[in-house]
Amino acid sequence: MSEKRERGKQTAEAEPAESGERQGVLSGVWHSIFRGPLVPRSDRDRKLIVVQNFLLHFRPVRLPERSLRYTHTWGLGGMSLVLVLLLVATGVLMMFVYQPSPEEAYGSILAMRDEVLFGKLVRNVHHWSANFLVIVALLHLLRVYFTGAFHTPRQFNWIIGVTLLLCILASNFTGYLLPWDQLSYWAITISTSMIGYVPLAGEWLQGVVRGGTDIGSATLITFYTLHTTVVPVTIVVLMAFHFWRVRKARGVIVPRGPDEEPEEYPERVLALPNLLLRELAVALALVAFVLVFSVVFNAPLGNEANPGMSPNPAKAPWYFMGIQELLLHFHPFFAVVLIPLLIAGALLAIPYLRYDSDASGVLLLSHRGRRMAAIAAVTAVVVTPVLIVLDEFWFDAGAWLPGMPSVVSNGLLPTVVLAAALAGFYVALKRRYAASNNEAIQASFVLLLTALAVLTATGVWLRGPGMALVWPWIS
Ligand code: HEM
């Protein structure tokens, strides 16, 4: 066994390696941060270990040196945590001023912006952190996927991660209504009206979410309670669980090249200070960035909500614009219920699909995997806009298939055609490149994800009055 391998094995098997000073709790804390864990030799040592275990609880004690490379994780998981902390801190501050009633909500936001010391900055930081969190958590998901970090023993952590992402969306969504301006009122009206398309229980479900038939004080108090207690508590609990699972997996996945075998005993170093210092640097840089961004760019605030006057176009929040765009092309049940459920189901199923090999740690699987992923992305960037334009100006289900119910002509039929096209793409790519299941699944994932990104971008930038297609630079 090589010397390096031997050292890796020793550190992997015997994590607590030093005894250190044993003068008191504070020196134990100091020791745990800067020198590593103690070996218990007395009752007092055991107590100190409890203290240091608390500090180290959510991070692995030692972790593979290679996994510390910044370009391996980009610090995206840590950044998500920092953004959650910023959100909680600024959210608590805003609760001192905000009034959750339709009569007072808008006024309290104006007061926060114009009268309260640093109120505008606190609101801006909260707003931008929430939006960055959606982006950063999505990028983290992509990093985890493309380094194959969802295979055993990390499958369950992938499920926790997807649940966290859904909670982050729920948190953004419930917070969106709180300013009670035109933008938020109508975005939530549009989004909650989509719930009405759920078969059988749609109207009832919409009534529950809105707390009545219309958006009003019951909706505001429901959203406020969800946004300030239920969702954040769920996120914090899930995050603790998520971190603990990373620790249980003995750190993040170890990166390796396409032709490299996984190392059985990778060389490990202490998480404190090696990981801590890196995470601290990323956290400080991120906080500085968010602060500067929040000084330069204000969180949007329109006129006070006017239930009698809908803006044109009335759009959902940007992270739901992909679904709103689908709604323009598919029967509502398919756009709002079935396709989003299929996407969520496919995301949750990722670790449990049939793979030819466990390629965890290899970025984008192989050279062939990279090429196939690039082809899939380019295909989606070209084909999605073509389909959007064809459907907008040419395809007319009512005229082409008269007498056929819209749920079939505008829902079932296009969904089946697109699913068949995806299956064809999968098989064709697999044959053409003699690819493995892993590579073909990855290419399909990239295709779908890019298509969703194109739909979202179209909804956000290329839809104008009446949701017609427009060029964004022509007002
Ligand atoms: C609030 C949201 C989240 C937070 C705070 C968070 C935090 C973290 C942290 C700190 C790590 C350690 C490595 C790193 O920094 O990349 C990690 C790893 C991981 N995360 Fe997340 N995460 C979040 C959301 C997600 C999502 C949306 C997914 C995917 C669906 C996910 C799946 C995973 C998995 C599977 C690992 C293990 C990766 C490996 O071993 O390389 N997480 N997460």
PDB file of N, CA and C in Angstrom, residues 225-300:
ATOM      1  N   THR A 225     -48.284  34.047   7.450  1.00  0.00           N
ATOM      2  CA  THR A 225     -47.966  33.002   8.434  1.00  0.00           C
ATOM      3  C   THR A 225     -47.078  31.932   7.809  1.00  0.00           C
ATOM      4  N   LEU A 226     -47.438  31.524   6.591  1.00  0.00           N
ATOM      5  CA  LEU A 226     -46.601  30.506   5.934  1.00  0.00           C
ATOM      6  C   LEU A 226     -45.184  31.050   5.730  1.00  0.00           C
ATOM      7  N   HIS A 227     -45.109  32.318   5.289  1.00  0.00           N
ATOM      8  CA  HIS A 227     -43.819  32.892   4.913  1.00  0.00           C
ATOM      9  C   HIS A 227     -42.913  33.139   6.114  1.00  0.00           C
ATOM     10  N   THR A 228     -43.521  33.494   7.262  1.00  0.00           N
ATOM     11  CA  THR A 228     -42.670  33.867   8.397  1.00  0.00           C
ATOM     12  C   THR A 228     -42.469  32.736   9.406  1.00  0.00           C
ATOM     13  N   THR A 229     -43.287  31.694   9.342  1.00  0.00           N
ATOM     14  CA  THR A 229     -43.062  30.597  10.305  1.00  0.00           C
ATOM     15  C   THR A 229     -42.952  29.235   9.627  1.00  0.00           C
ATOM     16  N   VAL A 230     -44.039  28.772   9.008  1.00  0.00           N
ATOM     17  CA  VAL A 230     -44.076  27.378   8.541  1.00  0.00           C
ATOM     18  C   VAL A 230     -42.929  27.072   7.559  1.00  0.00           C
ATOM     19  N   VAL A 231     -42.803  27.888   6.512  1.00  0.00           N
ATOM     20  CA  VAL A 231     -41.798  27.580   5.484  1.00  0.00           C
ATOM     21  C   VAL A 231     -40.367  27.738   6.026  1.00  0.00           C
ATOM     22  N   PRO A 232     -40.035  28.861   6.711  1.00  0.00           N
ATOM     23  CA  PRO A 232     -38.652  28.966   7.214  1.00  0.00           C
ATOM     24  C   PRO A 232     -38.284  27.848   8.184  1.00  0.00           C
ATOM     25  N   VAL A 233     -39.224  27.469   9.074  1.00  0.00           N
ATOM     26  CA  VAL A 233     -38.901  26.399  10.030  1.00  0.00           C
ATOM     27  C   VAL A 233     -38.629  25.099   9.259  1.00  0.00           C
ATOM     28  N   THR A 234     -39.467  24.822   8.261  1.00  0.00           N
ATOM     29  CA  THR A 234     -39.252  23.608   7.457  1.00  0.00           C
ATOM     30  C   THR A 234     -37.879  23.663   6.781  1.00  0.00           C
ATOM     31  N   ILE A 235     -37.529  24.826   6.232  1.00  0.00           N
ATOM     32  CA  ILE A 235     -36.232  24.947   5.536  1.00  0.00           C
ATOM     33  C   ILE A 235     -35.085  24.708   6.511  1.00  0.00           C
ATOM     34  N   VAL A 236     -35.174  25.301   7.704  1.00  0.00           N
ATOM     35  CA  VAL A 236     -34.074  25.146   8.670  1.00  0.00           C
ATOM     36  C   VAL A 236     -33.932  23.678   9.089  1.00  0.00           C
ATOM     37  N   VAL A 237     -35.066  23.015   9.351  1.00  0.00           N
ATOM     38  CA  VAL A 237     -35.009  21.603   9.758  1.00  0.00           C
ATOM     39  C   VAL A 237     -34.421  20.757   8.616  1.00  0.00           C
ATOM     40  N   LEU A 238     -34.900  20.999   7.400  1.00  0.00           N
ATOM     41  CA  LEU A 238     -34.401  20.213   6.257  1.00  0.00           C
ATOM     42  C   LEU A 238     -32.917  20.482   6.015  1.00  0.00           C
ATOM     43  N   MET A 239     -32.502  21.733   6.215  1.00  0.00           N
ATOM     44  CA  MET A 239     -31.085  22.069   5.999  1.00  0.00           C
ATOM     45  C   MET A 239     -30.201  21.327   6.990  1.00  0.00           C
ATOM     46  N   ALA A 240     -30.656  21.272   8.256  1.00  0.00           N
ATOM     47  CA  ALA A 240     -29.874  20.552   9.273  1.00  0.00           C
ATOM     48  C   ALA A 240     -29.745  19.085   8.870  1.00  0.00           C
ATOM     49  N   PHE A 241     -30.821  18.523   8.403  1.00  0.00           N
ATOM     50  CA  PHE A 241     -30.850  17.131   7.965  1.00  0.00           C
ATOM     51  C   PHE A 241     -29.894  16.937   6.770  1.00  0.00           C
ATOM     52  N   HIS A 242     -29.964  17.906   5.845  1.00  0.00           N
ATOM     53  CA  HIS A 242     -29.148  17.881   4.631  1.00  0.00           C
ATOM     54  C   HIS A 242     -27.662  17.891   4.981  1.00  0.00           C
ATOM     55  N   PHE A 243     -27.278  18.776   5.895  1.00  0.00           N
ATOM     56  CA  PHE A 243     -25.869  18.888   6.303  1.00  0.00           C
ATOM     57  C   PHE A 243     -25.419  17.618   7.006  1.00  0.00           C
ATOM     58  N   TRP A 244     -26.308  17.090   7.830  1.00  0.00           N
ATOM     59  CA  TRP A 244     -25.968  15.870   8.570  1.00  0.00           C
ATOM     60  C   TRP A 244     -25.737  14.715   7.593  1.00  0.00           C
ATOM     61  N   ARG A 245     -26.541  14.662   6.522  1.00  0.00           N
ATOM     62  CA  ARG A 245     -26.357  13.587   5.528  1.00  0.00           C
ATOM     63  C   ARG A 245     -25.022  13.756   4.791  1.00  0.00           C
ATOM     64  N   VAL A 246     -24.618  15.024   4.545  1.00  0.00           N
ATOM     65  CA  VAL A 246     -23.302  15.239   3.906  1.00  0.00           C
ATOM     66  C   VAL A 246     -22.225  14.690   4.827  1.00  0.00           C
ATOM     67  N   ARG A 247     -22.399  14.931   6.132  1.00  0.00           N
ATOM     68  CA  ARG A 247     -21.426  14.439   7.087  1.00  0.00           C
ATOM     69  C   ARG A 247     -21.419  12.910   7.106  1.00  0.00           C
ATOM     70  N   LYS A 248     -22.627  12.333   7.091  1.00  0.00           N
ATOM     71  CA  LYS A 248     -22.721  10.869   7.126  1.00  0.00           C
ATOM     72  C   LYS A 248     -22.038  10.238   5.912  1.00  0.00           C
ATOM     73  N   ALA A 249     -22.058  10.965   4.775  1.00  0.00           N
ATOM     74  CA  ALA A 249     -21.411  10.444   3.564  1.00  0.00           C
ATOM     75  C   ALA A 249     -19.909  10.745   3.582  1.00  0.00           C
ATOM     76  N   ARG A 250     -19.389  11.192   4.724  1.00  0.00           N
ATOM     77  CA  ARG A 250     -17.975  11.505   4.923  1.00  0.00           C
ATOM     78  C   ARG A 250     -17.503  12.595   3.963  1.00  0.00           C
ATOM     79  N   GLY A 251     -18.350  13.639   3.840  1.00  0.00           N
ATOM     80  CA  GLY A 251     -17.955  14.779   3.025  1.00  0.00           C
ATOM     81  C   GLY A 251     -18.539  14.701   1.634  1.00  0.00           C
ATOM     82  N   VAL A 252     -18.212  15.714   0.828  1.00  0.00           N
ATOM     83  CA  VAL A 252     -18.779  15.732  -0.522  1.00  0.00           C
ATOM     84  C   VAL A 252     -18.044  14.728  -1.398  1.00  0.00           C
ATOM     85  N   ILE A 253     -18.627  14.486  -2.553  1.00  0.00           N
ATOM     86  CA  ILE A 253     -18.067  13.513  -3.474  1.00  0.00           C
ATOM     87  C   ILE A 253     -16.628  13.925  -3.865  1.00  0.00           C
ATOM     88  N   VAL A 254     -15.748  12.928  -4.029  1.00  0.00           N
ATOM     89  CA  VAL A 254     -14.361  13.252  -4.398  1.00  0.00           C
ATOM     90  C   VAL A 254     -14.284  13.320  -5.926  1.00  0.00           C
ATOM     91  N   PRO A 255     -13.786  14.456  -6.469  1.00  0.00           N
ATOM     92  CA  PRO A 255     -13.726  14.553  -7.926  1.00  0.00           C
ATOM     93  C   PRO A 255     -12.675  13.613  -8.507  1.00  0.00           C
ATOM     94  N   ARG A 256     -12.923  13.118  -9.692  1.00  0.00           N
ATOM     95  CA  ARG A 256     -11.923  12.295 -10.385  1.00  0.00           C
ATOM     96  C   ARG A 256     -12.089  12.467 -11.887  1.00  0.00           C
ATOM     97  N   GLY A 257     -11.041  12.092 -12.618  1.00  0.00           N
ATOM     98  CA  GLY A 257     -11.075  12.228 -14.070  1.00  0.00           C
ATOM     99  C   GLY A 257     -11.860  11.078 -14.691  1.00  0.00           C
ATOM    100  N   PRO A 258     -12.262  11.203 -15.988  1.00  0.00           N
ATOM    101  CA  PRO A 258     -13.069  10.173 -16.641  1.00  0.00           C
ATOM    102  C   PRO A 258     -12.405   8.793 -16.629  1.00  0.00           C
ATOM    103  N   ASP A 259     -11.069   8.749 -16.654  1.00  0.00           N
ATOM    104  CA  ASP A 259     -10.417   7.440 -16.711  1.00  0.00           C
ATOM    105  C   ASP A 259      -9.842   7.009 -15.365  1.00  0.00           C
ATOM    106  N   GLU A 260     -10.159   7.750 -14.315  1.00  0.00           N
ATOM    107  CA  GLU A 260      -9.598   7.431 -12.998  1.00  0.00           C
ATOM    108  C   GLU A 260     -10.555   6.568 -12.196  1.00  0.00           C
ATOM    109  N   GLU A 261     -10.034   5.584 -11.483  1.00  0.00           N
ATOM    110  CA  GLU A 261     -10.856   4.770 -10.582  1.00  0.00           C
ATOM    111  C   GLU A 261     -11.100   5.566  -9.300  1.00  0.00           C
ATOM    112  N   PRO A 262     -12.246   5.367  -8.619  1.00  0.00           N
ATOM    113  CA  PRO A 262     -12.430   6.075  -7.337  1.00  0.00           C
ATOM    114  C   PRO A 262     -11.407   5.598  -6.310  1.00  0.00           C
ATOM    115  N   GLU A 263     -10.886   6.546  -5.538  1.00  0.00           N
ATOM    116  CA  GLU A 263      -9.897   6.171  -4.517  1.00  0.00           C
ATOM    117  C   GLU A 263     -10.625   5.595  -3.312  1.00  0.00           C
ATOM    118  N   GLU A 264     -10.148   4.443  -2.821  1.00  0.00           N
ATOM    119  CA  GLU A 264     -10.819   3.833  -1.678  1.00  0.00           C
ATOM    120  C   GLU A 264     -10.542   4.620  -0.401  1.00  0.00           C
ATOM    121  N   TYR A 265      -9.301   5.055  -0.252  1.00  0.00           N
ATOM    122  CA  TYR A 265      -8.917   5.814   0.945  1.00  0.00           C
ATOM    123  C   TYR A 265      -8.285   7.138   0.525  1.00  0.00           C
ATOM    124  N   PRO A 266      -9.103   8.103   0.079  1.00  0.00           N
ATOM    125  CA  PRO A 266      -8.507   9.380  -0.334  1.00  0.00           C
ATOM    126  C   PRO A 266      -7.875  10.080   0.858  1.00  0.00           C
ATOM    127  N   GLU A 267      -6.850  10.848   0.593  1.00  0.00           N
ATOM    128  CA  GLU A 267      -6.182  11.554   1.687  1.00  0.00           C
ATOM    129  C   GLU A 267      -7.135  12.592   2.284  1.00  0.00           C
ATOM    130  N   ARG A 268      -7.246  12.552   3.626  1.00  0.00           N
ATOM    131  CA  ARG A 268      -8.203  13.439   4.289  1.00  0.00           C
ATOM    132  C   ARG A 268      -7.488  14.485   5.123  1.00  0.00           C
ATOM    133  N   VAL A 269      -8.120  15.678   5.199  1.00  0.00           N
ATOM    134  CA  VAL A 269      -7.584  16.734   6.052  1.00  0.00           C
ATOM    135  C   VAL A 269      -8.689  17.193   6.995  1.00  0.00           C
ATOM    136  N   LEU A 270      -8.296  17.905   8.062  1.00  0.00           N
ATOM    137  CA  LEU A 270      -9.305  18.385   9.013  1.00  0.00           C
ATOM    138  C   LEU A 270     -10.206  19.443   8.368  1.00  0.00           C
ATOM    139  N   ALA A 271     -11.509  19.320   8.635  1.00  0.00           N
ATOM    140  CA  ALA A 271     -12.436  20.308   8.081  1.00  0.00           C
ATOM    141  C   ALA A 271     -12.167  21.684   8.696  1.00  0.00           C
ATOM    142  N   LEU A 272     -11.763  21.675   9.958  1.00  0.00           N
ATOM    143  CA  LEU A 272     -11.419  22.920  10.638  1.00  0.00           C
ATOM    144  C   LEU A 272      -9.905  22.982  10.798  1.00  0.00           C
ATOM    145  N   PRO A 273      -9.189  23.876  10.207  1.00  0.00           N
ATOM    146  CA  PRO A 273      -9.681  25.081   9.535  1.00  0.00           C
ATOM    147  C   PRO A 273      -9.767  24.982   8.009  1.00  0.00           C
ATOM    148  N   ASN A 274      -9.364  23.858   7.400  1.00  0.00           N
ATOM    149  CA  ASN A 274      -9.250  23.841   5.930  1.00  0.00           C
ATOM    150  C   ASN A 274     -10.542  24.235   5.218  1.00  0.00           C
ATOM    151  N   LEU A 275     -11.648  23.595   5.611  1.00  0.00           N
ATOM    152  CA  LEU A 275     -12.922  23.897   4.960  1.00  0.00           C
ATOM    153  C   LEU A 275     -13.482  25.220   5.487  1.00  0.00           C
ATOM    154  N   LEU A 276     -13.335  25.400   6.829  1.00  0.00           N
ATOM    155  CA  LEU A 276     -13.913  26.584   7.467  1.00  0.00           C
ATOM    156  C   LEU A 276     -13.413  27.873   6.818  1.00  0.00           C
ATOM    157  N   LEU A 277     -12.106  27.957   6.599  1.00  0.00           N
ATOM    158  CA  LEU A 277     -11.563  29.198   6.038  1.00  0.00           C
ATOM    159  C   LEU A 277     -12.093  29.440   4.634  1.00  0.00           C
ATOM    160  N   ARG A 278     -12.176  28.382   3.845  1.00  0.00           N
ATOM    161  CA  ARG A 278     -12.701  28.549   2.481  1.00  0.00           C
ATOM    162  C   ARG A 278     -14.161  29.003   2.533  1.00  0.00           C
ATOM    163  N   GLU A 279     -14.938  28.353   3.409  1.00  0.00           N
ATOM    164  CA  GLU A 279     -16.363  28.707   3.484  1.00  0.00           C
ATOM    165  C   GLU A 279     -16.552  30.140   3.975  1.00  0.00           C
ATOM    166  N   LEU A 280     -15.674  30.523   4.923  1.00  0.00           N
ATOM    167  CA  LEU A 280     -15.749  31.887   5.453  1.00  0.00           C
ATOM    168  C   LEU A 280     -15.455  32.898   4.347  1.00  0.00           C
ATOM    169  N   ALA A 281     -14.448  32.590   3.521  1.00  0.00           N
ATOM    170  CA  ALA A 281     -14.080  33.511   2.429  1.00  0.00           C
ATOM    171  C   ALA A 281     -15.246  33.652   1.449  1.00  0.00           C
ATOM    172  N   VAL A 282     -15.862  32.520   1.097  1.00  0.00           N
ATOM    173  CA  VAL A 282     -16.990  32.566   0.154  1.00  0.00           C
ATOM    174  C   VAL A 282     -18.141  33.354   0.781  1.00  0.00           C
ATOM    175  N   ALA A 283     -18.410  33.083   2.072  1.00  0.00           N
ATOM    176  CA  ALA A 283     -19.533  33.749   2.742  1.00  0.00           C
ATOM    177  C   ALA A 283     -19.318  35.261   2.765  1.00  0.00           C
ATOM    178  N   LEU A 284     -18.093  35.705   3.111  1.00  0.00           N
ATOM    179  CA  LEU A 284     -17.838  37.148   3.189  1.00  0.00           C
ATOM    180  C   LEU A 284     -17.974  37.799   1.820  1.00  0.00           C
ATOM    181  N   ALA A 285     -17.431  37.113   0.794  1.00  0.00           N
ATOM    182  CA  ALA A 285     -17.518  37.671  -0.567  1.00  0.00           C
ATOM    183  C   ALA A 285     -18.985  37.784  -0.988  1.00  0.00           C
ATOM    184  N   LEU A 286     -19.766  36.769  -0.663  1.00  0.00           N
ATOM    185  CA  LEU A 286     -21.184  36.778  -1.069  1.00  0.00           C
ATOM    186  C   LEU A 286     -21.946  37.893  -0.346  1.00  0.00           C
ATOM    187  N   VAL A 287     -21.711  38.009   0.976  1.00  0.00           N
ATOM    188  CA  VAL A 287     -22.417  39.054   1.734  1.00  0.00           C
ATOM    189  C   VAL A 287     -22.044  40.431   1.167  1.00  0.00           C
ATOM    190  N   ALA A 288     -20.754  40.621   0.859  1.00  0.00           N
ATOM    191  CA  ALA A 288     -20.318  41.908   0.295  1.00  0.00           C
ATOM    192  C   ALA A 288     -21.045  42.157  -1.030  1.00  0.00           C
ATOM    193  N   PHE A 289     -21.125  41.118  -1.865  1.00  0.00           N
ATOM    194  CA  PHE A 289     -21.789  41.267  -3.172  1.00  0.00           C
ATOM    195  C   PHE A 289     -23.264  41.646  -2.993  1.00  0.00           C
ATOM    196  N   VAL A 290     -23.958  40.928  -2.087  1.00  0.00           N
ATOM    197  CA  VAL A 290     -25.397  41.195  -1.888  1.00  0.00           C
ATOM    198  C   VAL A 290     -25.599  42.619  -1.371  1.00  0.00           C
ATOM    199  N   LEU A 291     -24.704  43.056  -0.462  1.00  0.00           N
ATOM    200  CA  LEU A 291     -24.845  44.408   0.087  1.00  0.00           C
ATOM    201  C   LEU A 291     -24.666  45.456  -1.002  1.00  0.00           C
ATOM    202  N   VAL A 292     -23.608  45.296  -1.806  1.00  0.00           N
ATOM    203  CA  VAL A 292     -23.356  46.280  -2.867  1.00  0.00           C
ATOM    204  C   VAL A 292     -24.530  46.279  -3.854  1.00  0.00           C
ATOM    205  N   PHE A 293     -24.970  45.097  -4.232  1.00  0.00           N
ATOM    206  CA  PHE A 293     -26.087  44.975  -5.178  1.00  0.00           C
ATOM    207  C   PHE A 293     -27.322  45.692  -4.617  1.00  0.00           C
ATOM    208  N   SER A 294     -27.552  45.519  -3.297  1.00  0.00           N
ATOM    209  CA  SER A 294     -28.754  46.080  -2.670  1.00  0.00           C
ATOM    210  C   SER A 294     -28.650  47.592  -2.501  1.00  0.00           C
ATOM    211  N   VAL A 295     -27.411  48.103  -2.455  1.00  0.00           N
ATOM    212  CA  VAL A 295     -27.263  49.560  -2.389  1.00  0.00           C
ATOM    213  C   VAL A 295     -27.560  50.148  -3.767  1.00  0.00           C
ATOM    214  N   VAL A 296     -27.131  49.433  -4.815  1.00  0.00           N
ATOM    215  CA  VAL A 296     -27.283  49.967  -6.176  1.00  0.00           C
ATOM    216  C   VAL A 296     -28.704  49.742  -6.724  1.00  0.00           C
ATOM    217  N   PHE A 297     -29.263  48.566  -6.488  1.00  0.00           N
ATOM    218  CA  PHE A 297     -30.574  48.238  -7.093  1.00  0.00           C
ATOM    219  C   PHE A 297     -31.658  48.110  -6.024  1.00  0.00           C
ATOM    220  N   ASN A 298     -32.735  48.868  -6.202  1.00  0.00           N
ATOM    221  CA  ASN A 298     -33.840  48.791  -5.238  1.00  0.00           C
ATOM    222  C   ASN A 298     -34.784  47.644  -5.569  1.00  0.00           C
ATOM    223  N   ALA A 299     -35.357  47.056  -4.522  1.00  0.00           N
ATOM    224  CA  ALA A 299     -36.398  46.036  -4.736  1.00  0.00           C
ATOM    225  C   ALA A 299     -37.591  46.741  -5.375  1.00  0.00           C
ATOM    226  N   PRO A 300     -38.229  46.111  -6.364  1.00  0.00           N
ATOM    227  CA  PRO A 300     -39.336  46.805  -7.040  1.00  0.00           C
ATOM    228  C   PRO A 300     -40.527  47.038  -6.107  1.00  0.00           C
TER     229      PRO A 300
END
